[in-house]
Structure formats: C-alpha cells, structure tokens
XYZ file of C-alpha atoms in Angstrom:
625
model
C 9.087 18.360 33.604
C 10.042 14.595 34.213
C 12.963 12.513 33.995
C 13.427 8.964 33.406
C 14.888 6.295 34.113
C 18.404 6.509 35.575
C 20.677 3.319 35.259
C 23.994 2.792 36.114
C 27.185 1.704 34.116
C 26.534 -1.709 33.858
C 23.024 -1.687 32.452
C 24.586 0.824 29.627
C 27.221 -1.981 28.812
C 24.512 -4.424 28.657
C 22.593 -1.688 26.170
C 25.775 -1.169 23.838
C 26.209 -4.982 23.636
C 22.728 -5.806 22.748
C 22.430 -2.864 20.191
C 25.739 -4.041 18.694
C 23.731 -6.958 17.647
C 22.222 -7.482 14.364
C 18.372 -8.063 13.937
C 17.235 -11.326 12.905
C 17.457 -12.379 9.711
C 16.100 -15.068 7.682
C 19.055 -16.723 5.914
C 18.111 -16.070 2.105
C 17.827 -12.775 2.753
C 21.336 -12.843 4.255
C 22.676 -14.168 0.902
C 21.209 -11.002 -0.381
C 23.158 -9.054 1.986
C 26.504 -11.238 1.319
C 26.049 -10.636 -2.482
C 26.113 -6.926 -2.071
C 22.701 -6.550 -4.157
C 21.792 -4.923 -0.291
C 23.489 -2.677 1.834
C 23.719 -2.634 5.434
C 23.704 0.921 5.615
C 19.967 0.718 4.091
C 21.329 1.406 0.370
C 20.703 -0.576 -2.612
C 24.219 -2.279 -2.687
C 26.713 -2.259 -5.716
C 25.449 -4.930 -7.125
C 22.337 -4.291 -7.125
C 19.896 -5.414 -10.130
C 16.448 -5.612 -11.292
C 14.232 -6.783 -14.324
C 12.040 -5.002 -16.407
C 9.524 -5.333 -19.440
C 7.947 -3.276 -22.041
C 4.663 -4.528 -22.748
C 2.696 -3.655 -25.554
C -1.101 -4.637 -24.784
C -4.067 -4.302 -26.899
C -7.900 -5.712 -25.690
C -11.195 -5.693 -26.616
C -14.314 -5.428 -24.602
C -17.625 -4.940 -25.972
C -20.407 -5.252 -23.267
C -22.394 -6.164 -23.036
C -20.719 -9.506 -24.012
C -18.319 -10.641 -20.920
C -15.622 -12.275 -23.551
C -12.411 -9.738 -23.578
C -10.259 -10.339 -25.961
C -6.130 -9.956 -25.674
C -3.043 -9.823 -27.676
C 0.168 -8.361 -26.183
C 4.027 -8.113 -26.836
C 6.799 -8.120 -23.957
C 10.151 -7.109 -24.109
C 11.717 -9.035 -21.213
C 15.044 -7.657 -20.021
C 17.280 -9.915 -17.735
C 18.949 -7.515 -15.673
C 20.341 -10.688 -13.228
C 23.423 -12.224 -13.402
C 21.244 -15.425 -13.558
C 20.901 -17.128 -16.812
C 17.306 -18.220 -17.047
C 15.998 -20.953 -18.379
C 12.246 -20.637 -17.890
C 10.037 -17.446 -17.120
C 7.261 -17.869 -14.410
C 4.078 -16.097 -15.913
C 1.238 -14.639 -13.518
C -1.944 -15.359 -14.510
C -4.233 -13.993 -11.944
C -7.683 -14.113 -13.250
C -7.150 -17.989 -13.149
C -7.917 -17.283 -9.137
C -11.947 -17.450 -10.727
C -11.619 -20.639 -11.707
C -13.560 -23.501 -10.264
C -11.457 -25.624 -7.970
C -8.914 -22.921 -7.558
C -6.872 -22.307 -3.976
C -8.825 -19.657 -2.557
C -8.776 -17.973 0.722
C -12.670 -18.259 1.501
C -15.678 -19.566 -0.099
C -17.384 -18.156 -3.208
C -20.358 -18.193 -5.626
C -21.208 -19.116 -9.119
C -21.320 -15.349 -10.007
C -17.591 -15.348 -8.789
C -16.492 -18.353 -10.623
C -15.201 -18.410 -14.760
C -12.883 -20.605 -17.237
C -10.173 -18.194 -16.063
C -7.491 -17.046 -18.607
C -7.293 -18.750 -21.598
C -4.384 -18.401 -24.129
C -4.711 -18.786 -27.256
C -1.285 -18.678 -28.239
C 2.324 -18.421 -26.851
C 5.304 -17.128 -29.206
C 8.668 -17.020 -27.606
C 11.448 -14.873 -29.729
C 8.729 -16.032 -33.065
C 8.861 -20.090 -31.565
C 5.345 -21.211 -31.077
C 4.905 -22.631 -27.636
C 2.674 -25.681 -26.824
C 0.090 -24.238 -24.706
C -2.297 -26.596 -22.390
C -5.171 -24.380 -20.655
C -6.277 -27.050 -18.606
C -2.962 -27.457 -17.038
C -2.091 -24.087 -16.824
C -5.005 -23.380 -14.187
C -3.099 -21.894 -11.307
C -1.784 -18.267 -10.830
C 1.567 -19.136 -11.928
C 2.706 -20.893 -15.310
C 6.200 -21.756 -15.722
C 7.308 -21.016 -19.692
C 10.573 -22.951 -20.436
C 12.806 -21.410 -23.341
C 13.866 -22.471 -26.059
C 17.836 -20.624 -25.626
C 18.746 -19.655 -22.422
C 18.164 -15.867 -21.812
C 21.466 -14.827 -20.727
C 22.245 -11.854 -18.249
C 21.791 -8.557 -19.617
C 19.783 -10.282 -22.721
C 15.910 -9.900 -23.544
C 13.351 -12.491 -25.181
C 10.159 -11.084 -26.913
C 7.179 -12.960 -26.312
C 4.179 -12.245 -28.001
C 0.413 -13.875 -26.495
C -2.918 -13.712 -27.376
C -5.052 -14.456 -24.872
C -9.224 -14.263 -23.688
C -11.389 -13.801 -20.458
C -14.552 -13.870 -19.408
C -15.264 -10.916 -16.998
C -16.836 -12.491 -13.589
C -20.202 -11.192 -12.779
C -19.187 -10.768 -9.149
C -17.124 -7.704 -8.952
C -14.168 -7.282 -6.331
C -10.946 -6.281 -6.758
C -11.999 -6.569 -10.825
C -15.368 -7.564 -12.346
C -18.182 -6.342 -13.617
C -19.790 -3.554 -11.862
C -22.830 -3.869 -13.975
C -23.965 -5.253 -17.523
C -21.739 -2.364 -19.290
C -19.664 -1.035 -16.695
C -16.521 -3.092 -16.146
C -13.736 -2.716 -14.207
C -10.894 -4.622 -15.458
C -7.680 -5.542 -12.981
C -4.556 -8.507 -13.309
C -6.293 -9.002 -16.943
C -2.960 -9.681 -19.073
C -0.382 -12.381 -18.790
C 3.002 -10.935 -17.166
C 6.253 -12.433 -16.200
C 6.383 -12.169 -12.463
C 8.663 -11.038 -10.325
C 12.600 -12.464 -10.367
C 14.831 -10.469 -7.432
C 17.834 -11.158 -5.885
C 17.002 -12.303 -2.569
C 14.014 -15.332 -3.726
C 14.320 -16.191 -7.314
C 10.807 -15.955 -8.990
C 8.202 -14.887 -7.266
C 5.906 -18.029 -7.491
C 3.817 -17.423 -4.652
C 0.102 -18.207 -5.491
C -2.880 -15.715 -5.467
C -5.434 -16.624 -3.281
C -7.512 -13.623 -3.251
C -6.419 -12.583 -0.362
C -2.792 -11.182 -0.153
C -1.954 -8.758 -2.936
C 0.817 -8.352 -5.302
C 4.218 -7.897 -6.621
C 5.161 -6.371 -9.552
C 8.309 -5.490 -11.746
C 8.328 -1.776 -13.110
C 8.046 -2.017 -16.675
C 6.855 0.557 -20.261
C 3.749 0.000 -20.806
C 1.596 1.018 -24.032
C -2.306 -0.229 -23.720
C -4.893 0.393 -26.542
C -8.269 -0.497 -25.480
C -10.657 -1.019 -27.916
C -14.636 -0.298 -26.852
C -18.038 0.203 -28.636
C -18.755 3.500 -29.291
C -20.592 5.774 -26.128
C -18.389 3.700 -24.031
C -15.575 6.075 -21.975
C -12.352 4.440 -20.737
C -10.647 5.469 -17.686
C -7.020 3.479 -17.214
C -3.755 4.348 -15.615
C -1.228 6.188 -17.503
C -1.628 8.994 -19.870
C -4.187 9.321 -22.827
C -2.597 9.715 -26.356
C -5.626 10.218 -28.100
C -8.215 12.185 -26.592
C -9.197 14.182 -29.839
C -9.783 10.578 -31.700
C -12.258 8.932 -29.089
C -13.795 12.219 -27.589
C -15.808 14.501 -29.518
C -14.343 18.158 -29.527
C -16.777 19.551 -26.851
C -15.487 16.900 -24.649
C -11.860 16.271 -25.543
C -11.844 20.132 -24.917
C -13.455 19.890 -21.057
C -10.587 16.980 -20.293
C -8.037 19.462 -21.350
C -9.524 22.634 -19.134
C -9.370 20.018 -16.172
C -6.048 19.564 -16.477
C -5.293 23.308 -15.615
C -8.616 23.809 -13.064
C -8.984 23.700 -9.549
C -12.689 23.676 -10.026
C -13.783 20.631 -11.165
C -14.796 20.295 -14.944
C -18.104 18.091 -15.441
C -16.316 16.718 -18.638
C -19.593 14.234 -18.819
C -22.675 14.703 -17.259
C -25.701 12.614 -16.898
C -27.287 14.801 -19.507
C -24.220 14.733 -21.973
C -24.674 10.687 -21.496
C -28.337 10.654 -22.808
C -27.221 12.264 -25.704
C -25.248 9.356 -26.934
C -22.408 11.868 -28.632
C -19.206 12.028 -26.327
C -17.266 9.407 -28.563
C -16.036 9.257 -31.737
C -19.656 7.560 -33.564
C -16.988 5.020 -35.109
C -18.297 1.617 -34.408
C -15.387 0.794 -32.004
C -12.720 3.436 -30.984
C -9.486 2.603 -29.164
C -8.414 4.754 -26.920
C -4.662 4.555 -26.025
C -2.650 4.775 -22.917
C 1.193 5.012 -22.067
C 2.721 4.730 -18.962
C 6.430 4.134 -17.944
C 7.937 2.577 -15.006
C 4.718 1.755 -13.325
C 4.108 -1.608 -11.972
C 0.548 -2.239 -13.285
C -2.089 -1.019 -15.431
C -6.100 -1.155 -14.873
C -8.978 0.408 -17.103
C -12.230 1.209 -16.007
C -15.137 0.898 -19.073
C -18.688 2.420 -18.704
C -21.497 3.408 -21.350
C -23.383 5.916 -18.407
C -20.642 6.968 -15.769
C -20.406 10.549 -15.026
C -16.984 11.687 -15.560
C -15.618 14.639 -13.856
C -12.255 16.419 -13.147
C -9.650 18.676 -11.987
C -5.886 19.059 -11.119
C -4.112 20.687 -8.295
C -0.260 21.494 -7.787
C 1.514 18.605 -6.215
C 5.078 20.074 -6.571
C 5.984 23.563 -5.288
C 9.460 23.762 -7.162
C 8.350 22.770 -10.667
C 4.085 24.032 -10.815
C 3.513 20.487 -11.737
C 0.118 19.434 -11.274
C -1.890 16.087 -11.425
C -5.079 15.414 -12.843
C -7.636 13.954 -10.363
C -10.728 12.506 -12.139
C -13.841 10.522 -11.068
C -16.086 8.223 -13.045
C -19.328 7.668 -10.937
C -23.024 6.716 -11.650
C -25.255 9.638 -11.334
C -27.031 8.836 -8.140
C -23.885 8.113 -6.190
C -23.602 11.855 -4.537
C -20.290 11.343 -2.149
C -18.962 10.779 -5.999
C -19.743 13.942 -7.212
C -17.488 15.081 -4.285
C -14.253 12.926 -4.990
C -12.593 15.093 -7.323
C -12.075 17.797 -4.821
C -11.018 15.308 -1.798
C -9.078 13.608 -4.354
C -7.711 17.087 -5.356
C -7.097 17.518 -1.833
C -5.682 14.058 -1.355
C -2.595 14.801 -3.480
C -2.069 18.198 -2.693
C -2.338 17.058 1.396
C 0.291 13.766 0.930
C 2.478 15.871 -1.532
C 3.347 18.723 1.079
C 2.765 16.720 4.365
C 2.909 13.183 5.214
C 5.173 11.302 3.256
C 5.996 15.061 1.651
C 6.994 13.810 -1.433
C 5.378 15.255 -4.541
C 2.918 12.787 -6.135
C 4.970 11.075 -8.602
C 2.238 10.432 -11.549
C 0.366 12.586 -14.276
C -3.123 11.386 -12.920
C -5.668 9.981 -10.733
C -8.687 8.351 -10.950
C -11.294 7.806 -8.275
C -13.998 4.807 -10.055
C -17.234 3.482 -8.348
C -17.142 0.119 -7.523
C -16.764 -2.602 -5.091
C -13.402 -3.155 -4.031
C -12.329 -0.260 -2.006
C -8.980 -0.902 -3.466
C -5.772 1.012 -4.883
C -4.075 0.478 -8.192
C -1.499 2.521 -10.330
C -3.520 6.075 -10.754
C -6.663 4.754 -9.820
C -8.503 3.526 -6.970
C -11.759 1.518 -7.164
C -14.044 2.772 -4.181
C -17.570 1.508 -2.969
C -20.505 4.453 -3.011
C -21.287 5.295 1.039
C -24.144 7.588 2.059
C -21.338 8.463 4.672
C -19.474 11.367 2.498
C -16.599 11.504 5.705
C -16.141 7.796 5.304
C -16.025 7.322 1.211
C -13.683 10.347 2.007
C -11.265 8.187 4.387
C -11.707 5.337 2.364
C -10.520 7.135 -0.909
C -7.573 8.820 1.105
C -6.030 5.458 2.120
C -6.622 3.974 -1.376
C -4.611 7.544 -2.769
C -1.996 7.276 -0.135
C -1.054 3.418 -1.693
C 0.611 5.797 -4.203
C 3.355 6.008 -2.528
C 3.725 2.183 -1.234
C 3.527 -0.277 -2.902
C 3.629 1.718 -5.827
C 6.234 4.022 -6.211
C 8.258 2.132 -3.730
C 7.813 -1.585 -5.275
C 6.836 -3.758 -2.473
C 6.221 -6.958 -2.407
C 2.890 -6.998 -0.747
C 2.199 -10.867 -0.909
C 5.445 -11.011 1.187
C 5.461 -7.777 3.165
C 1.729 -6.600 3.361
C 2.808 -4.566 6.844
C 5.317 -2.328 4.398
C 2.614 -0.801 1.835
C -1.023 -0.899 4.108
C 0.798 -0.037 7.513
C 2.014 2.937 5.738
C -1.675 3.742 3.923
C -3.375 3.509 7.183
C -0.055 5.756 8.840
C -1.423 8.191 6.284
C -5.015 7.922 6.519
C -4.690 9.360 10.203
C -2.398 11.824 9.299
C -4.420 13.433 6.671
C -7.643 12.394 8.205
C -6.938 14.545 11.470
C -6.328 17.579 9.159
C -9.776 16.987 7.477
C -12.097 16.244 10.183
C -9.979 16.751 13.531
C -7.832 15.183 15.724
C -10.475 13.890 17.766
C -12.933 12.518 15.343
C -10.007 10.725 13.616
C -8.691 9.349 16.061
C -11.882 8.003 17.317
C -12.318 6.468 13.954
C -8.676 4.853 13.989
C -8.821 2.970 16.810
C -12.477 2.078 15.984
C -11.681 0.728 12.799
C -7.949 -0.585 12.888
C -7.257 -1.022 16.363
C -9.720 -1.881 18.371
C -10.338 -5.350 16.719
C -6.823 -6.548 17.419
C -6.219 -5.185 20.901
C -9.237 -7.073 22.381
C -8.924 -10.482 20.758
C -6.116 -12.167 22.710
C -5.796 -14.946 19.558
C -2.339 -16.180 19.113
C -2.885 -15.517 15.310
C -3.466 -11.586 16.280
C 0.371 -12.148 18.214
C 2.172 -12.978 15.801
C 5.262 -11.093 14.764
C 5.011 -8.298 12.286
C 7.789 -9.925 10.727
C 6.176 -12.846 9.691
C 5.891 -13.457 5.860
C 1.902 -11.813 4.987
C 2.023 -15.370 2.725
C 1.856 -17.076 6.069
C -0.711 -15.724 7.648
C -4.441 -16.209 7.726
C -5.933 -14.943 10.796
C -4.056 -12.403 11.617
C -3.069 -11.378 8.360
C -5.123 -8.082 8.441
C -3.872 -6.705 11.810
C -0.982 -7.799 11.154
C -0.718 -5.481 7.832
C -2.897 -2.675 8.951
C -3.385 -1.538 12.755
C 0.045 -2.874 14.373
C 2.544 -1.838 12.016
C 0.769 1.872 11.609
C 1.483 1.973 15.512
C 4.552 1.079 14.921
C 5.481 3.744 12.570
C 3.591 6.506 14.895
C 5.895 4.946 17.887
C 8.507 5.903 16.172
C 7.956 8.838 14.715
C 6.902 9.782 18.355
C 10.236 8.839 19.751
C 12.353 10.917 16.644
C 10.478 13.656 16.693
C 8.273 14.628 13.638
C 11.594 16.667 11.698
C 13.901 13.546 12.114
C 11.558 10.651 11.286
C 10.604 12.626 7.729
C 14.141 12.727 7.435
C 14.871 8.964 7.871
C 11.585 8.382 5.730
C 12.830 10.533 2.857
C 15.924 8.686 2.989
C 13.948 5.215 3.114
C 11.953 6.473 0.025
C 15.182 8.200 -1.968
C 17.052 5.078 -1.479
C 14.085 2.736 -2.816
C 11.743 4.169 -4.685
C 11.478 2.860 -8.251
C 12.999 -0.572 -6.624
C 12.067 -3.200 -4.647
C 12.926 -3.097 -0.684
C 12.650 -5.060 1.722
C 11.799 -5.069 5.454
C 15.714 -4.739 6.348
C 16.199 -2.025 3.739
C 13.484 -0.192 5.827
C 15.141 -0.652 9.115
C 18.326 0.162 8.068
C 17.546 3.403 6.387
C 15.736 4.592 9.025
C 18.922 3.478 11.403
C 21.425 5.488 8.845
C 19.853 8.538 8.538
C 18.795 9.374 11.966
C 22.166 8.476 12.791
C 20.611 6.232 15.534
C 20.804 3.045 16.087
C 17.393 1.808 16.618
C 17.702 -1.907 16.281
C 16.132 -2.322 19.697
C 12.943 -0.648 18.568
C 12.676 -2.473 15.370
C 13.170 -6.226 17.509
C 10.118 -5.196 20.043
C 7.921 -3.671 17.633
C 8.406 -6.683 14.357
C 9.998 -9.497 16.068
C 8.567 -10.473 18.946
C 4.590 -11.677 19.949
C 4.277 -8.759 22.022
C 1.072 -6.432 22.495
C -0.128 -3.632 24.647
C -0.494 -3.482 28.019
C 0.869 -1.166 30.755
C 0.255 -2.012 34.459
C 0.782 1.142 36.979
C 1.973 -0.784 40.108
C 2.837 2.417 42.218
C 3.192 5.984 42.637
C 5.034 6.526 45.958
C 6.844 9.944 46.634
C 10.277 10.370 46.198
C 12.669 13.213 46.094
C 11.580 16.130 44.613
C 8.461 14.736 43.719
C 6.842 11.620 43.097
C 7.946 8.161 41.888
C 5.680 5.561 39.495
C 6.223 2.363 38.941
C 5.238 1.021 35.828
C 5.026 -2.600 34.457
C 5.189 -3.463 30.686
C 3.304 -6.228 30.338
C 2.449 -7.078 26.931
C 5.644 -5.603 26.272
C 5.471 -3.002 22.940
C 7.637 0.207 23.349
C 4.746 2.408 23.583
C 4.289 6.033 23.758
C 1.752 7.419 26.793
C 0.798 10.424 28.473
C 1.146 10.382 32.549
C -2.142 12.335 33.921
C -1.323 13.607 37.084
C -4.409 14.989 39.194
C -3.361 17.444 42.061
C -5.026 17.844 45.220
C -5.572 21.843 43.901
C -7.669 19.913 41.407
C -5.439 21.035 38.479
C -3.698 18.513 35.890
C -1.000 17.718 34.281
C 0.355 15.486 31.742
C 4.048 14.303 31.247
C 4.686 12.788 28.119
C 6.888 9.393 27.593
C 8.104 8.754 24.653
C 9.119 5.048 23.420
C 12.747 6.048 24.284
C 11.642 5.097 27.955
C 11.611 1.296 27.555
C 15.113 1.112 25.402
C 17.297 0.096 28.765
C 14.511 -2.056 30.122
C 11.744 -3.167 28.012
C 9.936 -4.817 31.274
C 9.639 -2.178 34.194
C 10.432 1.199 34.478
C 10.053 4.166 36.898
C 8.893 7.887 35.468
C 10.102 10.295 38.094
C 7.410 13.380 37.996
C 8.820 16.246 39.597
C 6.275 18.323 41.425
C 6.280 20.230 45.157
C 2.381 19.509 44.721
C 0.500 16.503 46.257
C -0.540 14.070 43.584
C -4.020 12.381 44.424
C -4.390 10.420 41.217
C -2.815 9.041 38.161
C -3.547 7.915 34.413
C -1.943 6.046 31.765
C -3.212 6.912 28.740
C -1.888 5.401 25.491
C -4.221 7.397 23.203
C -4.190 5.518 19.933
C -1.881 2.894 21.650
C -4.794 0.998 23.059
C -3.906 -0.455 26.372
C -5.668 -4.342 26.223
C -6.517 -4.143 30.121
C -7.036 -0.878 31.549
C -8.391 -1.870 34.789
C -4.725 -1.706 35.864
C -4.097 2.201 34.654
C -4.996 3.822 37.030
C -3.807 4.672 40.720
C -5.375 6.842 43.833
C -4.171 8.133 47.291
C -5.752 6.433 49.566
C-alpha cells in the first residue's frame, strides 16, 4: 500500500558504517565487557559471577507498640574473584531519620531514630557498633580476615526500629496494622561492573538487591494475621483449623475463599489463642522480603493456573479493611493479573508460589506482594494493582538495579499495564488513560530535565527522573515492538529474560539480546531512542503528487524513531491509513518522504502518532488548496 524511502548506494554505505559502530558506553562498564563477566552477544559471559546470602531473620512486632524488634543470621557467599575486606550494609529505614539526605521535605510523623543495632557478630567476633555514626543508608563493616573468593562469613545482628507513623513505601497503616518494608540489615549489592553498590536512599529511587535464601519467623500477638512474601510453613500452628483449612481450599479455587471475614474478625478466634504465635516464611532466590501485620484486615483468596505445561498455579490473596470495596475485588483481577502476564505480555509463567494484594499507601511492588492505596475508582485500583503485579517480572525476577536503571524495571511495568489494560477495559479507554497519565506530562513540558537521555544513570536525575523511568522508555519498547513485529520482539524479549533472569543485567545486556536474537542489528534504534535528548515531533511539510500517486514530505523534528499512521482523506470522501513503522527513519533520522500509492485525489492528510504524542501538532496536518 506504500513504500518508503528509496536511497541510493551511498547512503547504504553510510548505514553499514554507522551500524558497524558500537553504542556508547560508559568506560566501567566496558571493563565489564573486557573481563568477560558480559557478553557482547547479550549473554552473561564466561566469567560471569554473582553473590548471594542466606538470611535467617526473626522479628517481633506487637502493636500497638511501634518498637520491632530483630535478630538475624547471614550466610554471605563471595562468589567474586575479589577478596573483600569490608562488607557495605544497607540500612534503609535510617532514610527516617532526622537530618537524613532526602529527596523532598517531610513531617514529624515521617521522621524516627532509624535502625538501631544492638549488636554486630562477624564469624562469632563482636564488632564495635556506633549508631550515631552509622546514620546513613549505607554502613561499611570492615573484617576481621579477609573473605576470600569463593569463601563465606556468617554474621549474626540484632537489631530494633521504631515503625514511622507516616506510612509510604513501609509504615504504619494504622495503630495495629503495619506494613513492614527494607526492615533488616543486608549486605548490599557487590557486581562486577561497580564494586558495592553504595549509592544512598533518598526516598526516591528504589533498589537493588542480591538474590539470596531467606527463612523469616515473625512473631505477633495473638488475633494478629501476617501476610509476607514467600511460602507459609506453619499455617496449622498460627491459624485455627476452620481457617488454616479455607487458606488451603484457596490454593486449589478459582472462586475466591473469604478465609477471614469481617465477622470471623469480631470473633477474636482465627489464631492460635497463644499469647504470641510466629508464623514462618521461606523463600529462595528472591531479592527481598516484606510482611504485612493486621488485627482486623479481611483476608481473602484464590489461585489460578499460570503455567499451561506443568498445572501450576499461584495463590493470589488480599488483606483489606472491610469498607474498602475495590478490595474485595482484587483477588479476582489479581487472579486475572497472573493468568493475563503469564500467557501474554511478557508470556512467561509467573515465577512465584503467591501473591498478595495489601491496603495501604504506597501503590508500590515488592517480592509477592504489592501495597496498593483504596480508590472509589474500581478500573483505576485495577490498573494500579496490574502495574504493581507486572514488577514481577522486572526488577524482580530479572534483578535490576533500579537506583541505577529505573527505565529497565518501571518502563517495562507501565509496557505491561497497557498491554493488559487494553484487554480489560479496551483499546480505547486504555489508551486514553496512558497517555493521560504517563505521557502527556512529559510531551508538553519542554524542560531540559524532561530531555534528558534515557540512558542517564536514574541516581542522577531529579526532575526528570519519573518520565524518564516511566512514559519514554514504555514508548520505546512499543516502538520497537512496532517495528519487529509482535512474534519477533517476544522472541528477542524471551531471549532478554532467559539470558538474565535470576541475574543482574544491565542496559547493554538488554540491547544486545534484543540485537542477537532478532538477528538484527538495531543499534541505530537503541542510540535515538536512549542516547540522545530527543522528543516527539513530526512536521508534514508537503504532500505533492508524484508517480503513481502522491508524495509527503515529512520532517522529524524532535527527532525519536516513531511509529504513525498516514490518514489520507479522498476527494470520494473515503479514508485510508498507511502505517509507518520506526524502520522508516533508520537511513535518515531527519527527513523522509512516504510515497502513498493511490490513482485517487488526496484532499487531506494526518499524522497521527497515537500513543506517540506529537509535542506540536499544529504542523500535522496538510490540505489541497
């Protein structure tokens, strides 16, 4: 129906020289590269390595009293060739301290002594330990013997918190419902291609996170539930039978199981009537753990098949106050959630035993569990809890480094949330709501903080840290898959995600996967659409008839390779639309011409970018005089 561009030799030459080029990169990532712990062919290389840990964590929490109370073990294993002299801890909860780097402003609800250890034992050596001191998000330990490559050091901590009254990402949602998040002393992050990951939390940025074994006993008053990522060990100990018995039927039901009703709550009997129980939860090469506590949250549940070839199924459970009704529907949207992503978009079957959907503030996603506001909105608490669900997948099972990288787990989430969105409520509505709510806000605010590259480090960034991580690289990833074709980019995804999953990749790990397995080499894409300060904006500077139909002239002036639709009106009054994919801009990312071939008389024409958002459409359109 059309035909592009047509160059001659020379411009080709110029094409196969450019794409012969590499794409930028930074020079410590290059050492990565040159030590073969990264491949260019988008492979872990040889000598590739990571670190892990086996944590054994027990706390207390007794609301209403805001003390929790810690004591944990780690098994540290050095996978490096490095020998290490010093482990950098993470101490997150230290970001509530007063006087601590913070993004924005805050209250006295927000603020607390942050984490306070008690005491530090390294291999059985007591440690000196100065709380005042160790006030930031990171705490350097030194050793006392070198921990040599392919060696492990125990370390066991006890540690305490006060929960902050201001709930966000963790907190308390109320006097005895708490949602606790980042609550443990780790060792953070050491990879091949940055050392440790020292980086401080600011509140704003999120996380990175080694896969480790974790066991977690949590010990609560009884009539209090526990929700927490991983599996529970002992149900029949801290449930009584009626209810240990409705958690098991979920786990086989596609209607949901009211395991714990408001009712069943007034009746003070769900829990063991010990004074405290500890409940206990295991969960292996996960990146985090978070636990949700609550004296009068409804608790309900069901499962649903997430992969065909084995009839595996995950739980989906929700723990929700009474009142909140789009709650009482988030086990079935959850339900549909991971059936949706495991058989669609990414198509990979949900890699954990369980979810759980928990009212609170933070509209955020953590290891099996996502921590969602109540809306009187039931489509939008459904959205909301999709892209929380859809994290699954990255950072999660894919170990990114979000505080780095932000662009490589949420640009994915919000890829998602459209995709499964548009099956829920239409492709209309959706995409109304898309460009509404992640678009819209960057294409209209010509900021040079909103330019920036996609590339640039998410620890850089202020102002345009959330397009930056949301809207533009989602576009990206729909320009491409656009350009491959739906079979071919799930291909070149699936590859991505085979080769990484369980590891920790990078942004060039990502473009190089994508380059191997579509067996195309797409390095030009990748440079317009992460490396440069371009944006959107296509400038129609003339249809004028050719041979065979009708030239138009078209001027890329913010400069993205962007997908659009061509809306030809005819003088008959009939339309048409002719389709461009981003392949158009490869030889020439400046001008090009889109030959329409037509015997009929064209009286006007359209760009239209769809969710590509055009900054200045005043310049879209053309009419015959």
């Amino acid at each position: 129906m059309f035909k592009s561009i047509i160059f001659g030799a020379f411009c080709c030459l110029v094409l196969v020289q450019a794409q012969a080029q590499n794409l930028y990169m930074p020079r410590d990532i290059q050492r990565a590269y040159k030590k073969d712990t990264r491949s260019l062919d988008g492979k872990p290389g040889k000598n590739y390595w990571q670190n892990h840990g086996k944590y054994t964590i027990s706390i207390t929490a007794l609301p209403p009293d805001r003390t929790v109370k810690g004591v944990e073990q780690i098994v540290y294993f050095n996978n490096s060739p490095d020998t290490l002299k010093r482990l950098n801890m993470k101490l997150i909860l230290n970001v509530h301290r007063p006087g601590a780097a913070r993004f924005g402003p805050t209250g006295d609800d927000y603020l607390t002594p942050g984490v306070q250890v008690d005491s530090i034992f390294v291999n059985g050596t007591k440690k000196s330990w100065n709380n005042k001191q160790a006030a930031g998000t990171n705490q350097f330990v030194s050793l006392p013997k070198p921990l040599m490559p392919h060696d492990s050091v125990k370390l066991n901590i006890t540690w305490h918190f006060e929960i902050s009254k201001e709930s966000g990402r963790e907190g308390m949602i109320d006097s005895t419902t708490y949602y606790l998040a980042y609550f443990y002393p780790r060792v953070s992050v050491y990879d091949d291609y940055n050392g440790w990951d020292t980086l401080p939390f600011l509140d704003a940025q999120e996380f990175y996170n080694d896969f480790n074994d974790y066991t977690l006993n949590v010990t609560t008053p009884k009539n209090y539930i526990v929700w927490a990522t991983g599996t529970l060990q002992n149900p029949k100990e801290v449930l009584q039978p009626e209810y240990a018995k409705r958690l098991e039927q979920s786990m086989t039901s596609d209607s949901t199981i009211h395991i714990a009703t408001k009712e069943d709550l007034a009746q003070k009997n769900i829990t063991a009537q010990n004074a405290t129980n500890t409940w206990t939860w295991t969960a292996n090469d996960i990146s985090d753990m978070a636990v949700g506590i609550s004296d009068h949250y409804d608790w309900d549940a069901a499962s649903t098949v997430v992969d065909d070839a084995t009839q595996r199924r995950a739980s989906m459970q929700s723990a929700f106050l009474d009142n909140s009704n789009d709650f009482h529907h988030m086990v079935q949207y959850g339900r549909n959630s991971l059936s949706w992503l495991s058989h669609n978009w990414p198509g990979v079957p949900y890699p954990f035993p369980k979810m759980t959907s928990f009212q609170g503030f933070a509209d955020m996603e953590y290891p099996m569990m996502v921590n969602d506001s109540h809306t009187d909105d039931l489509a939008f608490s459904q959205f909301v809890q999709d892209h929380e669900i859809a994290h699954t997948y990255f950072p999660f099972y894919m170990g990114i480094n979000e505080s780095r990288y932000a662009f490589m787990d949420e640009g994915w989430a919000t890829t998602f949330e459209l995709l499964i969105g548009t099956a829920e409520v239409g492709k209309e509505k959706m995409e109304t709501l898309y460009k509404q709510f992640r678009i819209n806000g960057w294409i209209h605010d010509a900021a040079t903080a909103e330019d920036l590259p996609i590339i640039t480090p998410s620890s850089e960034l202020r102002g345009g840290y959330g397009n930056n991580s949301y809207g533009k690289p989602s576009l990206s990833y729909f320009a491409l898959k656009d350009m491959l074709g739906d079979e071919m980019f799930k291909k070149a995804l699936h590859s991505y995600m085979n080769n990484w999953h369980g590891k920790h990749p990078i942004p060039w790990d990502y473009f190089n996967s994508m380059n191997s397995a579509s067996g195309k080499n797409l390095n030009w894409f990748f440079t317009n659409w992460f490396f440069t300060n371009y944006y959107i904006d296509l400038n129609l500077k003339s249809v004028v008839k050719s041979n065979g139909g009708y030239a138009l002239s078209i001027q890329n002036i913010g400069g993205f390779a962007v997908p659009f639709d061509a809306k030809v009106t005819y003088s008959d009054g009939t339309t048409e639309a002719f389709h461009q994919t981003p392949i158009v801009w490869q030889y020439n990312q400046k001008e090009i011409t889109v030959i329409v071939k037509t015997t009929k008389t064209i009286t006007s024409v359209v760009l239209d970018g769809g969710i590509f958002i055009d900054a200045d459409t005043s310049n879209n359109k053309w009419t015959a005089k």
